[in-house]
Amino acid sequence: MSPYHRFFDHALSQIREEGRYRTFHALNRVRGEFPQALHDHFPPHEKVTIWCSNDYLGMGQHPVVLDAMQNAIATAGGGAGGTRNISGTHPYHTLLEAELADLHRKQAALLFACGYLANQTTLSTLTQVLPDCIVFSDEKNHASMIEGIRHSRAEKAIFRHNDLDHLRTLLKAQPKDRCKLIAFESLYSMEGDFAPIAAIVELAKDYNAMTYLDEVHAVGLYGPEGAGVAARDGVAQDIDIIQGTLAKAFGLMGGYIAGDVAVVDYIRSAGAGFIFTTAIPPSLAAGAHASVSYTRSHPELRERVFDTVNYLKTAMKQAGLPILDHPSHIIPVMMYDPVRCKQVSDSLLSDHKIYVQPINYPTVPRGQERLRVTISPLHTRAMADHLVQALSHVTQGNLPVPAVAV
């Protein structure tokens, strides 16, 4: 064994002592059974209910998506065969990019292997062509955005979360003709709150700034055809670059940006994270195209999500559960302690067959640990009632609630 192992052992011991060591549960998702799945800890016929999936619309299980993927495998095979530049571009990729551009009413779109890579690559590449650019970043931006801004080597200014006055002060301190980029999210996934997009757009106009908006947790769920919060608020046309994912509401894997042709083409031509990464398999692109196309024309999926969200939030508040009540589909249940958070998560699984993963540092600041509950159109009110009863028992010491078939 290498003598360097002691450093890793020590680091892991510290993580365990802090109560934030992460355990991965192997959940056997059975086609047609989501949000329920099989778990190795229970007999084969007993299912657990997943309440923390990013598959917000259940499209990872939808027949239209699975059929498209199977057809693509039958016709195009497995992998893409290379990077997009070297034999890896298939018609499935270009069809999907056209669909995403049309969804956001932008001139062009560009696919990436994942949303993290889309953010990191685009933000680190943009400033290479913008002389003396300064990036204004919301303090709660995703790690991928922070990483991209850091690698851009541009000057950065961090504004307090959703604080327009602070952002205005920072913008005002810079020369009007200096290149500026405001990077922020439409929906912050750990808080469940929205950005004041229209107001930020107005500040960008007043102070001559570009805008970069991460819509990862919003695409598919908000706005006309699921185009996102900016579309819902009627300001998508004023956003320079919209970034999204195929791995959440669309149920698969991959990321993308959408914007003007020149901007997208520059990222395609200069972004190392795009140029040197193998293209996503044709089957994934085909499935994602089917998912985006289907969800655009089926608003009832979104309606069912928010019907259950409203029902669950009302029940949680009546039960006195410590939730952050923002008007989105994300419901943080606050624990404020990593050990307690893990204990509650473990008890929900072992005693009630409910799976909700604990969220701790570095995903959230220390002392802000939580369970992050998310809903799909396939969650029922009976499942919601069971979740509330189980959470009440585990967090407040009420009488045991037996696991029920729902």
CSV table of N, CA, C and O in Angstrom, one decimal, residues 8 37 44 66 105 136 142 165 173 239 262 299 305 331 333 338 340 347 358 366 375 384 396:
chain,number,residue,atom,x,y,z
A,8,PHE,N,-5.5,10.1,2.6
A,8,PHE,CA,-6.9,9.8,2.2
A,8,PHE,C,-7.7,9.2,3.3
A,8,PHE,O,-8.8,9.6,3.5
A,37,ALA,N,-39.2,1.5,-6.4
A,37,ALA,CA,-38.0,0.7,-6.8
A,37,ALA,C,-37.7,-0.3,-5.8
A,37,ALA,O,-38.2,-0.3,-4.7
A,44,PRO,N,-37.4,-9.2,-2.2
A,44,PRO,CA,-37.6,-8.8,-3.6
A,44,PRO,C,-39.0,-8.2,-4.0
A,44,PRO,O,-39.1,-7.4,-4.9
A,66,LEU,N,-38.4,5.4,-24.3
A,66,LEU,CA,-37.8,4.1,-24.4
A,66,LEU,C,-37.9,3.6,-25.8
A,66,LEU,O,-36.9,3.0,-26.3
A,105,ARG,N,-36.8,29.4,-28.2
A,105,ARG,CA,-37.0,30.4,-29.2
A,105,ARG,C,-35.6,31.2,-29.4
A,105,ARG,O,-35.5,32.4,-29.5
A,136,PHE,N,-20.4,38.8,-12.8
A,136,PHE,CA,-21.2,38.9,-11.6
A,136,PHE,C,-22.0,37.6,-11.4
A,136,PHE,O,-22.8,37.2,-12.2
A,142,HIS,N,-24.7,27.2,-8.8
A,142,HIS,CA,-24.2,25.8,-8.8
A,142,HIS,C,-22.7,25.7,-8.9
A,142,HIS,O,-22.0,26.6,-9.5
A,165,ASP,N,-30.4,45.1,-5.1
A,165,ASP,CA,-29.6,46.3,-4.7
A,165,ASP,C,-28.1,46.0,-4.6
A,165,ASP,O,-27.4,46.9,-5.1
A,173,ALA,N,-20.5,50.2,-10.0
A,173,ALA,CA,-19.1,50.5,-9.7
A,173,ALA,C,-18.1,50.3,-10.8
A,173,ALA,O,-17.0,50.7,-10.8
A,239,ILE,N,-32.6,37.1,-22.6
A,239,ILE,CA,-31.5,36.3,-22.0
A,239,ILE,C,-30.5,35.9,-23.1
A,239,ILE,O,-30.9,35.4,-24.1
A,262,ALA,N,-23.9,33.1,-33.3
A,262,ALA,CA,-22.5,33.5,-33.2
A,262,ALA,C,-22.0,33.0,-31.8
A,262,ALA,O,-20.8,32.5,-31.8
A,299,PRO,N,-49.0,19.4,-21.3
A,299,PRO,CA,-49.0,20.2,-20.1
A,299,PRO,C,-49.6,19.5,-18.9
A,299,PRO,O,-49.4,19.9,-17.8
A,305,VAL,N,-47.9,17.4,-11.5
A,305,VAL,CA,-46.8,17.7,-10.6
A,305,VAL,C,-47.2,18.7,-9.6
A,305,VAL,O,-47.1,18.5,-8.3
A,331,ILE,N,-39.1,20.9,-2.3
A,331,ILE,CA,-39.4,21.1,-0.9
A,331,ILE,C,-38.3,20.7,0.0
A,331,ILE,O,-38.1,19.5,0.2
A,333,VAL,N,-36.7,20.0,3.4
A,333,VAL,CA,-37.1,19.8,4.8
A,333,VAL,C,-35.9,19.9,5.7
A,333,VAL,O,-34.9,19.1,5.6
A,338,PRO,N,-25.8,17.5,10.3
A,338,PRO,CA,-25.5,16.4,9.4
A,338,PRO,C,-25.8,15.0,10.0
A,338,PRO,O,-26.3,14.1,9.3
A,340,ARG,N,-28.1,14.3,12.4
A,340,ARG,CA,-29.6,14.2,12.4
A,340,ARG,C,-30.1,13.9,11.0
A,340,ARG,O,-31.0,13.1,10.9
A,347,SER,N,-33.8,6.3,8.9
A,347,SER,CA,-35.0,5.8,9.6
A,347,SER,C,-36.2,5.8,8.6
A,347,SER,O,-37.0,4.8,8.6
A,358,PRO,N,-30.0,12.4,2.3
A,358,PRO,CA,-29.6,13.6,3.0
A,358,PRO,C,-28.7,14.5,2.2
A,358,PRO,O,-27.9,14.0,1.4
A,366,ARG,N,-22.5,24.3,5.9
A,366,ARG,CA,-22.6,23.6,7.1
A,366,ARG,C,-23.6,24.2,8.0
A,366,ARG,O,-23.8,25.4,8.1
A,375,ILE,N,-41.1,15.9,-6.5
A,375,ILE,CA,-42.4,15.2,-6.8
A,375,ILE,C,-42.4,15.0,-8.3
A,375,ILE,O,-41.9,15.8,-9.1
A,384,ALA,N,-48.0,10.7,-0.8
A,384,ALA,CA,-47.8,11.9,-0.1
A,384,ALA,C,-48.2,11.9,1.4
A,384,ALA,O,-47.5,12.3,2.3
A,396,GLN,N,-40.4,14.1,14.9
A,396,GLN,CA,-41.1,14.7,16.0
A,396,GLN,C,-41.4,13.6,17.1
A,396,GLN,O,-42.1,14.0,18.1
